[in-house]
mmCIF file of C-alpha atoms in Angstrom:
data_model
loop_
_atom_site.group_PDB
_atom_site.id
_atom_site.type_symbol
_atom_site.label_atom_id
_atom_site.label_comp_id
_atom_site.label_asym_id
_atom_site.label_seq_id
_atom_site.Cartn_x
_atom_site.Cartn_y
_atom_site.Cartn_z
ATOM 1 C CA UNK J 1 43.242 -29.606 -76.339
ATOM 2 C CA UNK J 2 44.135 -29.189 -72.651
ATOM 3 C CA UNK J 3 41.263 -30.952 -70.288
ATOM 4 C CA UNK J 4 39.249 -29.431 -67.153
ATOM 5 C CA UNK J 5 41.659 -32.022 -65.008
ATOM 6 C CA UNK J 6 44.907 -31.024 -66.919
ATOM 7 C CA UNK J 7 43.925 -27.278 -66.039
ATOM 8 C CA UNK J 8 43.501 -27.984 -62.612
ATOM 9 C CA UNK J 9 46.907 -29.779 -62.857
ATOM 10 C CA UNK J 10 48.708 -26.565 -63.034
ATOM 11 C CA UNK J 11 46.642 -24.006 -60.935
ATOM 12 C CA UNK J 12 47.233 -27.131 -58.206
ATOM 13 C CA UNK J 13 50.892 -26.767 -59.059
ATOM 14 C CA UNK J 14 51.282 -23.065 -58.976
ATOM 15 C CA UNK J 15 50.103 -22.981 -55.979
ATOM 16 C CA UNK J 16 51.996 -26.062 -53.825
ATOM 17 C CA UNK J 17 48.363 -27.767 -53.082
ATOM 18 C CA UNK J 18 49.607 -30.653 -55.468
ATOM 19 C CA UNK J 19 51.435 -34.028 -53.066
ATOM 20 C CA UNK J 20 54.897 -34.781 -53.747
ATOM 21 C CA UNK J 21 53.928 -37.946 -56.702
ATOM 22 C CA UNK J 22 51.398 -35.526 -57.902
ATOM 23 C CA UNK J 23 54.352 -32.552 -58.174
ATOM 24 C CA UNK J 24 56.886 -34.972 -59.574
ATOM 25 C CA UNK J 25 54.931 -36.309 -62.128
ATOM 26 C CA UNK J 26 53.695 -32.463 -63.538
ATOM 27 C CA UNK J 27 57.579 -31.572 -63.212
ATOM 28 C CA UNK J 28 58.608 -34.468 -65.315
ATOM 29 C CA UNK J 29 55.797 -32.864 -67.996
ATOM 30 C CA UNK J 30 56.892 -29.989 -67.599
ATOM 31 C CA UNK J 31 60.598 -30.770 -69.291
ATOM 32 C CA UNK J 32 59.534 -32.808 -71.614
ATOM 33 C CA UNK J 33 56.787 -30.001 -72.615
ATOM 34 C CA UNK J 34 58.357 -26.416 -73.319
ATOM 35 C CA UNK J 35 55.135 -24.449 -73.953
ATOM 36 C CA UNK J 36 54.145 -25.514 -70.342
ATOM 37 C CA UNK J 37 57.350 -25.116 -69.072
ATOM 38 C CA UNK J 38 57.128 -21.698 -70.739
ATOM 39 C CA UNK J 39 53.099 -20.799 -69.144
ATOM 40 C CA UNK J 40 53.889 -22.142 -65.206
ATOM 41 C CA UNK J 41 57.416 -19.755 -65.194
ATOM 42 C CA UNK J 42 55.100 -16.621 -66.689
ATOM 43 C CA UNK J 43 52.441 -17.630 -64.678
ATOM 44 C CA UNK J 44 54.882 -18.175 -61.382
ATOM 45 C CA UNK J 45 56.638 -14.371 -62.702
ATOM 46 C CA UNK J 46 52.959 -12.879 -62.398
ATOM 47 C CA UNK J 47 51.603 -14.383 -59.681
ATOM 48 C CA UNK J 48 54.986 -12.679 -57.372
ATOM 49 C CA UNK J 49 53.804 -9.072 -58.862
ATOM 50 C CA UNK J 50 50.408 -9.796 -57.718
ATOM 51 C CA UNK J 51 51.820 -10.278 -53.991
ATOM 52 C CA UNK J 52 53.800 -7.356 -54.701
ATOM 53 C CA UNK J 53 52.124 -5.025 -56.639
ATOM 54 C CA UNK J 54 48.417 -5.773 -54.138
ATOM 55 C CA UNK J 55 49.501 -5.769 -50.533
ATOM 56 C CA UNK J 56 47.238 -7.497 -48.503
ATOM 57 C CA UNK J 57 47.455 -4.703 -45.859
ATOM 58 C CA UNK J 58 46.610 -1.318 -46.519
ATOM 59 C CA UNK J 59 46.570 2.099 -44.294
ATOM 60 C CA UNK J 60 43.329 3.344 -44.276
ATOM 61 C CA UNK J 61 42.800 6.786 -45.195
ATOM 62 C CA UNK J 62 42.022 9.242 -42.510
ATOM 63 C CA UNK J 63 41.934 6.041 -40.070
ATOM 64 C CA UNK J 64 40.813 7.226 -37.030
ATOM 65 C CA UNK J 65 37.734 8.857 -38.476
ATOM 66 C CA UNK J 66 36.732 6.233 -40.313
ATOM 67 C CA UNK J 67 36.680 4.309 -36.862
ATOM 68 C CA UNK J 68 34.795 7.286 -35.543
ATOM 69 C CA UNK J 69 32.283 7.201 -37.786
ATOM 70 C CA UNK J 70 31.732 3.165 -37.141
ATOM 71 C CA UNK J 71 31.008 3.702 -34.101
ATOM 72 C CA UNK J 72 28.167 6.343 -34.930
ATOM 73 C CA UNK J 73 27.000 4.207 -36.738
ATOM 74 C CA UNK J 74 26.797 1.737 -34.475
ATOM 75 C CA UNK J 75 25.481 3.077 -32.257
ATOM 76 C CA UNK J 76 22.563 4.365 -34.090
ATOM 77 C CA UNK J 77 21.453 0.960 -34.846
ATOM 78 C CA UNK J 78 17.831 0.802 -34.271
ATOM 79 C CA UNK J 79 16.046 -2.830 -34.946
ATOM 80 C CA UNK J 80 12.943 -1.489 -35.092
ATOM 81 C CA UNK J 81 11.136 1.930 -36.814
ATOM 82 C CA UNK J 82 9.719 4.557 -33.596
ATOM 83 C CA UNK J 83 6.638 6.046 -34.057
ATOM 84 C CA UNK J 84 6.488 10.044 -34.369
ATOM 85 C CA UNK J 85 7.765 11.564 -31.613
ATOM 86 C CA UNK J 86 4.826 11.540 -28.812
ATOM 87 C CA UNK J 87 4.125 14.219 -26.107
ATOM 88 C CA UNK J 88 3.664 12.583 -22.638
ATOM 89 C CA UNK J 89 7.041 11.648 -21.405
ATOM 90 C CA UNK J 90 6.419 8.843 -20.802
ATOM 91 C CA UNK J 91 5.190 7.167 -23.942
ATOM 92 C CA UNK J 92 8.120 5.559 -25.242
ATOM 93 C CA UNK J 93 7.578 3.498 -22.931
ATOM 94 C CA UNK J 94 4.648 1.955 -25.017
ATOM 95 C CA UNK J 95 6.372 1.401 -28.290
ATOM 96 C CA UNK J 96 6.875 -2.231 -28.545
ATOM 97 C CA UNK J 97 10.117 -3.279 -27.934
ATOM 98 C CA UNK J 98 11.118 -0.538 -25.543
ATOM 99 C CA UNK J 99 8.319 -1.932 -23.306
ATOM 100 C CA UNK J 100 9.820 -5.078 -23.365
ATOM 101 C CA UNK J 101 12.941 -2.802 -21.733
ATOM 102 C CA UNK J 102 9.687 -1.590 -19.278
ATOM 103 C CA UNK J 103 8.917 -4.942 -18.308
ATOM 104 C CA UNK J 104 13.062 -5.520 -17.557
ATOM 105 C CA UNK J 105 12.774 -2.573 -15.064
ATOM 106 C CA UNK J 106 9.779 -3.173 -14.291
ATOM 107 C CA UNK J 107 9.852 -7.179 -13.271
ATOM 108 C CA UNK J 108 13.132 -7.147 -12.340
ATOM 109 C CA UNK J 109 11.449 -4.179 -9.751
ATOM 110 C CA UNK J 110 9.100 -6.920 -8.656
ATOM 111 C CA UNK J 111 12.222 -9.312 -8.298
ATOM 112 C CA UNK J 112 13.854 -6.932 -5.698
ATOM 113 C CA UNK J 113 14.173 -7.926 -2.192
ATOM 114 C CA UNK J 114 14.585 -4.701 -0.206
ATOM 115 C CA UNK J 115 16.572 -4.570 3.254
ATOM 116 C CA UNK J 116 15.804 -2.571 5.472
ATOM 117 C CA UNK J 117 18.503 -1.978 7.726
ATOM 118 C CA UNK J 118 20.835 -1.578 4.551
ATOM 119 C CA UNK J 119 21.253 1.815 2.763
ATOM 120 C CA UNK J 120 19.280 2.685 -0.328
ATOM 121 C CA UNK J 121 20.974 1.140 -3.335
ATOM 122 C CA UNK J 122 21.127 -1.975 -1.644
ATOM 123 C CA UNK J 123 18.506 -4.313 -3.096
ATOM 124 C CA UNK J 124 19.458 -8.083 -4.752
ATOM 125 C CA UNK J 125 17.931 -8.928 -7.681
ATOM 126 C CA UNK J 126 17.032 -12.411 -7.458
ATOM 127 C CA UNK J 127 16.592 -13.494 -11.646
ATOM 128 C CA UNK J 128 15.344 -10.540 -14.038
ATOM 129 C CA UNK J 129 13.295 -11.858 -17.027
ATOM 130 C CA UNK J 130 12.720 -10.372 -20.530
ATOM 131 C CA UNK J 131 10.154 -10.891 -22.772
ATOM 132 C CA UNK J 132 12.555 -10.268 -26.083
ATOM 133 C CA UNK J 133 14.934 -12.149 -26.216
ATOM 134 C CA UNK J 134 17.062 -9.917 -28.952
ATOM 135 C CA UNK J 135 16.768 -7.885 -25.553
ATOM 136 C CA UNK J 136 19.971 -8.650 -22.784
ATOM 137 C CA UNK J 137 19.859 -7.972 -19.762
ATOM 138 C CA UNK J 138 22.475 -8.134 -16.498
ATOM 139 C CA UNK J 139 22.618 -6.309 -13.064
ATOM 140 C CA UNK J 140 25.121 -5.093 -10.355
ATOM 141 C CA UNK J 141 25.746 -2.955 -7.685
ATOM 142 C CA UNK J 142 27.453 0.447 -8.261
ATOM 143 C CA UNK J 143 29.480 1.177 -4.845
ATOM 144 C CA UNK J 144 30.267 4.375 -6.704
ATOM 145 C CA UNK J 145 26.189 5.187 -7.088
ATOM 146 C CA UNK J 146 25.359 3.577 -4.217
ATOM 147 C CA UNK J 147 22.681 2.111 -7.145
ATOM 148 C CA UNK J 148 21.862 -1.551 -8.422
ATOM 149 C CA UNK J 149 21.942 -0.687 -11.346
ATOM 150 C CA UNK J 150 20.794 -2.438 -14.330
ATOM 151 C CA UNK J 151 21.327 -3.222 -17.776
ATOM 152 C CA UNK J 152 19.743 -3.675 -21.157
ATOM 153 C CA UNK J 153 21.395 -4.415 -24.426
ATOM 154 C CA UNK J 154 19.179 -4.797 -27.417
ATOM 155 C CA UNK J 155 17.203 -1.746 -26.472
ATOM 156 C CA UNK J 156 17.583 1.140 -28.834
ATOM 157 C CA UNK J 157 18.346 4.349 -27.845
ATOM 158 C CA UNK J 158 16.125 6.416 -26.387
ATOM 159 C CA UNK J 159 14.662 9.673 -27.988
ATOM 160 C CA UNK J 160 16.721 12.638 -27.541
ATOM 161 C CA UNK J 161 13.936 15.084 -26.984
ATOM 162 C CA UNK J 162 12.824 13.195 -24.289
ATOM 163 C CA UNK J 163 13.794 13.646 -20.510
ATOM 164 C CA UNK J 164 15.676 10.670 -18.444
ATOM 165 C CA UNK J 165 14.427 9.911 -15.143
ATOM 166 C CA UNK J 166 15.763 7.121 -12.713
ATOM 167 C CA UNK J 167 13.646 4.251 -10.761
ATOM 168 C CA UNK J 168 15.060 3.680 -7.268
ATOM 169 C CA UNK J 169 12.117 0.796 -6.260
ATOM 170 C CA UNK J 170 11.804 0.956 -3.127
ATOM 171 C CA UNK J 171 8.987 -1.612 -2.804
ATOM 172 C CA UNK J 172 5.813 -3.122 -4.679
ATOM 173 C CA UNK J 173 2.188 -3.690 -4.421
ATOM 174 C CA UNK J 174 0.245 -6.297 -6.488
ATOM 175 C CA UNK J 175 -3.310 -5.686 -6.349
ATOM 176 C CA UNK J 176 -4.345 -9.414 -7.608
ATOM 177 C CA UNK J 177 -8.053 -7.678 -8.179
ATOM 178 C CA UNK J 178 -6.686 -5.534 -10.546
ATOM 179 C CA UNK J 179 -4.023 -7.866 -11.783
ATOM 180 C CA UNK J 180 -1.786 -4.601 -11.336
ATOM 181 C CA UNK J 181 1.783 -4.231 -9.223
ATOM 182 C CA UNK J 182 2.438 -1.225 -8.182
ATOM 183 C CA UNK J 183 6.696 0.612 -7.586
ATOM 184 C CA UNK J 184 7.051 2.990 -5.324
ATOM 185 C CA UNK J 185 10.735 5.053 -4.842
ATOM 186 C CA UNK J 186 12.124 5.364 -1.207
ATOM 187 C CA UNK J 187 10.130 8.814 -0.525
ATOM 188 C CA UNK J 188 6.533 6.438 -0.927
ATOM 189 C CA UNK J 189 5.027 8.507 -4.029
ATOM 190 C CA UNK J 190 4.002 5.577 -6.670
ATOM 191 C CA UNK J 191 6.652 5.836 -10.256
ATOM 192 C CA UNK J 192 4.667 3.307 -11.944
ATOM 193 C CA UNK J 193 1.559 1.832 -11.966
ATOM 194 C CA UNK J 194 1.861 -2.217 -14.719
ATOM 195 C CA UNK J 195 -0.367 -4.098 -15.549
ATOM 196 C CA UNK J 196 -0.316 -7.292 -18.362
ATOM 197 C CA UNK J 197 -2.451 -6.283 -21.693
ATOM 198 C CA UNK J 198 -3.995 -9.361 -23.388
ATOM 199 C CA UNK J 199 -1.231 -10.814 -24.952
ATOM 200 C CA UNK J 200 0.131 -11.211 -21.446
ATOM 201 C CA UNK J 201 3.128 -8.609 -21.890
ATOM 202 C CA UNK J 202 3.534 -5.957 -19.117
ATOM 203 C CA UNK J 203 1.526 -2.449 -19.406
ATOM 204 C CA UNK J 204 2.855 1.078 -17.996
ATOM 205 C CA UNK J 205 -1.145 2.069 -16.927
ATOM 206 C CA UNK J 206 0.335 4.912 -15.240
ATOM 207 C CA UNK J 207 3.830 6.273 -14.237
ATOM 208 C CA UNK J 208 4.216 10.099 -12.507
ATOM 209 C CA UNK J 209 7.373 12.301 -13.921
ATOM 210 C CA UNK J 210 9.834 13.233 -12.054
ATOM 211 C CA UNK J 211 11.509 16.816 -11.895
ATOM 212 C CA UNK Q 1 48.751 -19.712 -45.515
ATOM 213 C CA UNK Q 2 46.138 -16.652 -44.970
ATOM 214 C CA UNK Q 3 47.280 -13.593 -43.808
ATOM 215 C CA UNK Q 4 45.394 -13.334 -40.197
ATOM 216 C CA UNK Q 5 46.526 -11.248 -38.111
ATOM 217 C CA UNK Q 6 46.949 -13.412 -35.084
ATOM 218 C CA UNK Q 7 47.278 -11.084 -31.803
ATOM 219 C CA UNK Q 8 50.510 -10.555 -30.358
ATOM 220 C CA UNK Q 9 52.150 -11.378 -27.207
ATOM 221 C CA UNK Q 10 50.294 -9.619 -24.431
ATOM 222 C CA UNK Q 11 47.375 -8.504 -26.907
ATOM 223 C CA UNK Q 12 43.646 -9.272 -26.300
ATOM 224 C CA UNK Q 13 42.566 -12.466 -28.116
ATOM 225 C CA UNK Q 14 39.819 -11.854 -30.906
ATOM 226 C CA UNK Q 15 37.890 -14.436 -29.701
ATOM 227 C CA UNK Q 16 37.877 -12.663 -26.334
ATOM 228 C CA UNK Q 17 36.854 -9.412 -27.820
ATOM 229 C CA UNK Q 18 34.131 -10.901 -29.868
ATOM 230 C CA UNK Q 19 32.588 -12.163 -26.596
ATOM 231 C CA UNK Q 20 32.678 -8.845 -25.287
ATOM 232 C CA UNK Q 21 31.600 -8.027 -28.142
ATOM 233 C CA UNK Q 22 28.707 -10.145 -27.686
ATOM 234 C CA UNK Q 23 28.219 -8.529 -24.610
ATOM 235 C CA UNK Q 24 27.499 -4.975 -26.505
ATOM 236 C CA UNK Q 25 31.215 -2.814 -25.904
ATOM 237 C CA UNK Q 26 31.504 -0.857 -28.656
ATOM 238 C CA UNK Q 27 35.411 -0.481 -27.350
ATOM 239 C CA UNK Q 28 35.787 -4.187 -28.063
ATOM 240 C CA UNK Q 29 34.371 -3.975 -31.295
ATOM 241 C CA UNK Q 30 36.389 -1.021 -32.455
ATOM 242 C CA UNK Q 31 39.724 -2.323 -31.111
ATOM 243 C CA UNK Q 32 39.073 -5.457 -33.825
ATOM 244 C CA UNK Q 33 38.174 -2.794 -36.179
ATOM 245 C CA UNK Q 34 41.883 -1.417 -35.787
ATOM 246 C CA UNK Q 35 43.600 -4.741 -35.727
ATOM 247 C CA UNK Q 36 41.571 -5.027 -39.385
ATOM 248 C CA UNK Q 37 41.176 -1.533 -40.769
ATOM 249 C CA UNK Q 38 44.380 -2.259 -43.320
ATOM 250 C CA UNK Q 39 42.951 -5.401 -44.007
ATOM 251 C CA UNK Q 40 39.941 -4.831 -44.412
ATOM 252 C CA UNK Q 41 40.578 -2.192 -46.574
ATOM 253 C CA UNK Q 42 42.995 -3.710 -48.764
ATOM 254 C CA UNK Q 43 40.301 -5.717 -49.831
ATOM 255 C CA UNK Q 44 37.795 -3.969 -50.869
ATOM 256 C CA UNK Q 45 40.500 -1.480 -52.595
ATOM 257 C CA UNK Q 46 42.438 -3.896 -54.495
ATOM 258 C CA UNK Q 47 38.873 -5.586 -56.183
ATOM 259 C CA UNK Q 48 37.185 -1.649 -57.028
ATOM 260 C CA UNK Q 49 39.815 0.693 -56.830
ATOM 261 C CA UNK Q 50 38.483 3.270 -55.716
ATOM 262 C CA UNK Q 51 39.522 5.215 -52.805
ATOM 263 C CA UNK Q 52 36.647 6.946 -51.656
ATOM 264 C CA UNK Q 53 34.097 3.685 -52.071
ATOM 265 C CA UNK Q 54 36.412 1.363 -50.449
ATOM 266 C CA UNK Q 55 36.447 3.241 -47.801
ATOM 267 C CA UNK Q 56 32.884 2.899 -47.684
ATOM 268 C CA UNK Q 57 32.390 -0.925 -47.509
ATOM 269 C CA UNK Q 58 35.020 -1.145 -45.342
ATOM 270 C CA UNK Q 59 32.890 0.624 -43.468
ATOM 271 C CA UNK Q 60 29.688 -1.416 -43.870
ATOM 272 C CA UNK Q 61 31.213 -4.297 -43.294
ATOM 273 C CA UNK Q 62 32.757 -3.802 -40.075
ATOM 274 C CA UNK Q 63 28.913 -2.080 -39.488
ATOM 275 C CA UNK Q 64 27.568 -5.433 -41.148
ATOM 276 C CA UNK Q 65 29.681 -7.621 -38.076
ATOM 277 C CA UNK Q 66 28.597 -5.625 -36.045
ATOM 278 C CA UNK Q 67 24.755 -6.162 -37.135
ATOM 279 C CA UNK Q 68 26.007 -10.044 -37.275
ATOM 280 C CA UNK Q 69 28.115 -10.905 -34.373
ATOM 281 C CA UNK Q 70 25.100 -12.463 -32.161
ATOM 282 C CA UNK Q 71 25.246 -14.712 -34.660
ATOM 283 C CA UNK Q 72 28.761 -15.970 -34.770
ATOM 284 C CA UNK Q 73 28.911 -18.696 -32.417
ATOM 285 C CA UNK Q 74 33.159 -18.862 -33.177
ATOM 286 C CA UNK Q 75 33.230 -22.061 -35.485
ATOM 287 C CA UNK Q 76 35.693 -19.818 -37.486
ATOM 288 C CA UNK Q 77 38.819 -17.783 -36.736
ATOM 289 C CA UNK Q 78 37.301 -13.624 -36.695
ATOM 290 C CA UNK Q 79 39.214 -12.573 -39.572
ATOM 291 C CA UNK Q 80 37.778 -16.021 -41.917
ATOM 292 C CA UNK Q 81 33.988 -14.695 -41.001
ATOM 293 C CA UNK Q 82 34.677 -11.073 -41.742
ATOM 294 C CA UNK Q 83 36.946 -11.700 -44.461
ATOM 295 C CA UNK Q 84 33.591 -13.608 -45.298
ATOM 296 C CA UNK Q 85 31.104 -10.306 -44.280
ATOM 297 C CA UNK Q 86 34.397 -7.864 -46.872
ATOM 298 C CA UNK Q 87 33.576 -10.221 -49.964
ATOM 299 C CA UNK Q 88 30.040 -9.950 -49.903
ATOM 300 C CA UNK Q 89 29.317 -6.718 -49.491
ATOM 301 C CA UNK Q 90 32.397 -5.770 -51.833
ATOM 302 C CA UNK Q 91 30.340 -8.350 -54.153
ATOM 303 C CA UNK Q 92 27.205 -7.270 -54.312
ATOM 304 C CA UNK Q 93 28.607 -3.978 -55.256
ATOM 305 C CA UNK Q 94 30.595 -5.369 -57.454
ATOM 306 C CA UNK Q 95 27.064 -6.768 -59.138
ATOM 307 C CA UNK Q 96 24.791 -4.010 -58.726
ATOM 308 C CA UNK Q 97 27.157 -2.066 -60.271
ATOM 309 C CA UNK Q 98 26.828 -4.316 -62.951
ATOM 310 C CA UNK Q 99 23.270 -4.225 -64.041
ATOM 311 C CA UNK Q 100 22.893 -1.033 -63.133
ATOM 312 C CA UNK Q 101 25.237 -0.507 -66.671
ATOM 313 C CA UNK Q 102 28.210 0.090 -66.584
ATOM 314 C CA UNK Q 103 28.370 -3.480 -67.299
ATOM 315 C CA UNK Q 104 32.338 -4.891 -68.868
ATOM 316 C CA UNK Q 105 34.198 -4.054 -65.803
ATOM 317 C CA UNK Q 106 37.622 -1.764 -66.773
ATOM 318 C CA UNK Q 107 39.603 0.308 -66.187
ATOM 319 C CA UNK Q 108 37.501 3.974 -66.913
ATOM 320 C CA UNK Q 109 35.084 2.797 -64.031
ATOM 321 C CA UNK Q 110 38.131 2.969 -61.886
ATOM 322 C CA UNK Q 111 40.429 5.346 -60.285
ATOM 323 C CA UNK Q 112 43.873 3.870 -59.642
ATOM 324 C CA UNK Q 113 46.501 5.283 -58.137
ATOM 325 C CA UNK Q 114 49.472 5.444 -60.478
ATOM 326 C CA UNK Q 115 52.928 6.717 -59.274
ATOM 327 C CA UNK Q 116 53.481 9.586 -61.016
ATOM 328 C CA UNK Q 117 54.346 9.644 -64.491
ATOM 329 C CA UNK Q 118 53.910 6.146 -64.771
ATOM 330 C CA UNK Q 119 51.406 6.593 -67.043
ATOM 331 C CA UNK Q 120 53.297 9.001 -69.442
ATOM 332 C CA UNK Q 121 55.797 5.642 -69.561
ATOM 333 C CA UNK Q 122 54.829 4.084 -73.397
ATOM 334 C CA UNK Q 123 53.782 0.267 -72.895
ATOM 335 C CA UNK Q 124 56.329 -1.194 -75.334
ATOM 336 C CA UNK Q 125 59.328 1.074 -74.135
ATOM 337 C CA UNK Q 126 61.582 0.278 -71.176
ATOM 338 C CA UNK Q 127 60.784 2.075 -68.624
ATOM 339 C CA UNK Q 128 64.226 5.218 -67.080
ATOM 340 C CA UNK Q 129 64.979 2.893 -63.623
ATOM 341 C CA UNK Q 130 63.919 0.243 -61.764
ATOM 342 C CA UNK Q 131 61.275 2.374 -59.471
ATOM 343 C CA UNK Q 132 59.434 3.878 -62.307
ATOM 344 C CA UNK Q 133 59.923 0.304 -63.818
ATOM 345 C CA UNK Q 134 57.470 -1.482 -61.163
ATOM 346 C CA UNK Q 135 55.258 2.068 -59.622
ATOM 347 C CA UNK Q 136 54.410 0.909 -64.178
ATOM 348 C CA UNK Q 137 53.911 -2.791 -63.704
ATOM 349 C CA UNK Q 138 52.439 -2.217 -60.744
ATOM 350 C CA UNK Q 139 49.926 -0.074 -62.163
ATOM 351 C CA UNK Q 140 49.433 -2.621 -65.625
ATOM 352 C CA UNK Q 141 48.374 -5.248 -62.552
ATOM 353 C CA UNK Q 142 46.201 -2.779 -61.410
ATOM 354 C CA UNK Q 143 44.359 -1.778 -64.657
ATOM 355 C CA UNK Q 144 43.848 -5.774 -65.625
ATOM 356 C CA UNK Q 145 42.706 -6.770 -62.266
ATOM 357 C CA UNK Q 146 40.111 -4.570 -63.133
ATOM 358 C CA UNK Q 147 38.833 -5.491 -66.164
ATOM 359 C CA UNK Q 148 38.555 -8.763 -64.632
ATOM 360 C CA UNK Q 149 34.794 -10.026 -63.946
ATOM 361 C CA UNK Q 150 34.119 -9.654 -59.835
ATOM 362 C CA UNK Q 151 34.183 -13.681 -59.864
ATOM 363 C CA UNK Q 152 37.988 -14.226 -61.192
ATOM 364 C CA UNK Q 153 38.928 -10.782 -59.776
ATOM 365 C CA UNK Q 154 37.309 -12.395 -56.064
ATOM 366 C CA UNK Q 155 39.148 -15.556 -56.912
ATOM 367 C CA UNK Q 156 42.668 -13.954 -58.443
ATOM 368 C CA UNK Q 157 42.652 -11.604 -54.734
ATOM 369 C CA UNK Q 158 41.982 -14.133 -52.446
ATOM 370 C CA UNK Q 159 44.369 -16.368 -53.704
ATOM 371 C CA UNK Q 160 47.211 -13.917 -54.389
ATOM 372 C CA UNK Q 161 46.783 -11.256 -52.040
ATOM 373 C CA UNK Q 162 45.727 -13.458 -49.474
ATOM 374 C CA UNK Q 163 47.331 -16.490 -49.729
ATOM 375 C CA UNK Q 164 43.962 -18.556 -48.628
ATOM 376 C CA UNK Q 165 44.112 -22.374 -49.290
ATOM 377 C CA UNK Q 166 41.402 -23.489 -51.862
ATOM 378 C CA UNK Q 167 39.177 -24.927 -49.063
ATOM 379 C CA UNK Q 168 38.957 -21.646 -47.711
ATOM 380 C CA UNK Q 169 37.961 -19.414 -50.348
ATOM 381 C CA UNK Q 170 35.261 -22.214 -51.486
ATOM 382 C CA UNK Q 171 33.733 -21.615 -48.063
ATOM 383 C CA UNK Q 172 34.015 -17.591 -48.811
ATOM 384 C CA UNK Q 173 32.361 -17.460 -52.164
ATOM 385 C CA UNK Q 174 30.298 -19.805 -51.538
ATOM 386 C CA UNK Q 175 31.468 -22.407 -54.531
ATOM 387 C CA UNK Q 176 32.998 -26.233 -55.368
ATOM 388 C CA UNK Q 177 36.371 -26.799 -54.964
ATOM 389 C CA UNK Q 178 36.641 -27.805 -59.027
ATOM 390 C CA UNK Q 179 34.965 -23.702 -59.450
ATOM 391 C CA UNK Q 180 38.086 -22.571 -57.813
ATOM 392 C CA UNK Q 181 41.064 -23.921 -59.071
ATOM 393 C CA UNK Q 182 38.507 -23.440 -62.614
ATOM 394 C CA UNK Q 183 38.352 -19.764 -61.579
ATOM 395 C CA UNK Q 184 41.785 -19.923 -60.403
ATOM 396 C CA UNK Q 185 42.919 -20.988 -64.015
ATOM 397 C CA UNK Q 186 41.051 -18.857 -66.631
ATOM 398 C CA UNK Q 187 41.942 -15.524 -64.327
ATOM 399 C CA UNK Q 188 45.272 -16.628 -64.353
ATOM 400 C CA UNK Q 189 44.828 -17.264 -68.298
ATOM 401 C CA UNK Q 190 42.686 -14.029 -68.564
ATOM 402 C CA UNK Q 191 45.946 -11.542 -66.815
ATOM 403 C CA UNK Q 192 48.060 -13.504 -68.455
ATOM 404 C CA UNK Q 193 46.513 -12.876 -71.664
ATOM 405 C CA UNK Q 194 46.454 -8.921 -70.564
ATOM 406 C CA UNK Q 195 50.084 -8.775 -69.418
ATOM 407 C CA UNK Q 196 51.592 -10.953 -71.871
ATOM 408 C CA UNK Q 197 53.285 -8.318 -74.084
ATOM 409 C CA UNK Q 198 54.121 -6.364 -69.994
ATOM 410 C CA UNK Q 199 55.915 -9.564 -69.742
ATOM 411 C CA UNK Q 200 57.594 -10.579 -73.011
ATOM 412 C CA UNK Q 201 59.093 -6.321 -73.517
ATOM 413 C CA UNK Q 202 59.505 -4.312 -70.789
ATOM 414 C CA UNK Q 203 60.111 -7.100 -67.966
#
């Protein structure tokens, strides 16, 4: 009866995993043992046939659809379960994860240094703080849009039934007594008022919808 | 060595595409899907031998890879990592299928793609020509593979089809080198038994 070690020897010989010395020794055993020799030969033929008939690469049926479905699926990836839809346009900002995005926008807004001599959109973002580590924030200036663009990765897609608006924060005012920060747009209108909640997380108190 | 697809000269490397994916670039991920979908699909297909399920599982593997991308440290080749995910997805599927009552793994649970006429050839009769003989051999090999347990199927495909080294197989499964060798031995012995008459008679 063969030992596990002998079984492993057979496998290692077939797979070319033996050293030269081990290989020479095994070949000597094969020469003396016709049954072992015949088993090795059959397994070698079988291995060659497996490789021939089981290709390592196969054409994917409907390959374009395969890719597009993956793109659709990853676009739908939602890290948290959204609560039921609400009626107010800015309620999505109250959803915890999205509040992070709001926080990033708001705090980014706080950091903006507006150069009055430059055209709108030439703001500089010195730093961005994002409380949620799963959200990545970065910014760049778009010449085409003449705006500073803030990118938030890791935030789920905005609800499709929400009307999206763009913010252009001209300046901010902080009220130390009320512990709030008010964001103003280029026309001087209030865009949003932000405070911190009991967990020290930014919370949107009020926002002005845009048509 | 493994049949990893190294990017051709001028192509963006896997690691660059991975870094772009980690920054949220879905187009970069699409490029990786293009590069590896044929291999991922081949593996899922060989494991379960059902075109529709293999297609779905291959997609699932890519989607899981996308989800796990932020945690991928590039400490192994992207394909090795993707391969591990593909195997986990497929292996889980096979085990669930077994738990759900299918029990044995035999060809009655799969829908093989067999060359026309191949199944009409009686098992012990020589095929009329080489092409048909090859088609028949291919069909019998797929039947035999389908009858293996998920554990044995896994090691035999990783070794024979993908050409992975024992260490790589052990890393993917994961298990010890001794387990890899034992499973390979028993998988080959079972295949040998199932294909014995094929080799002794027609071939």
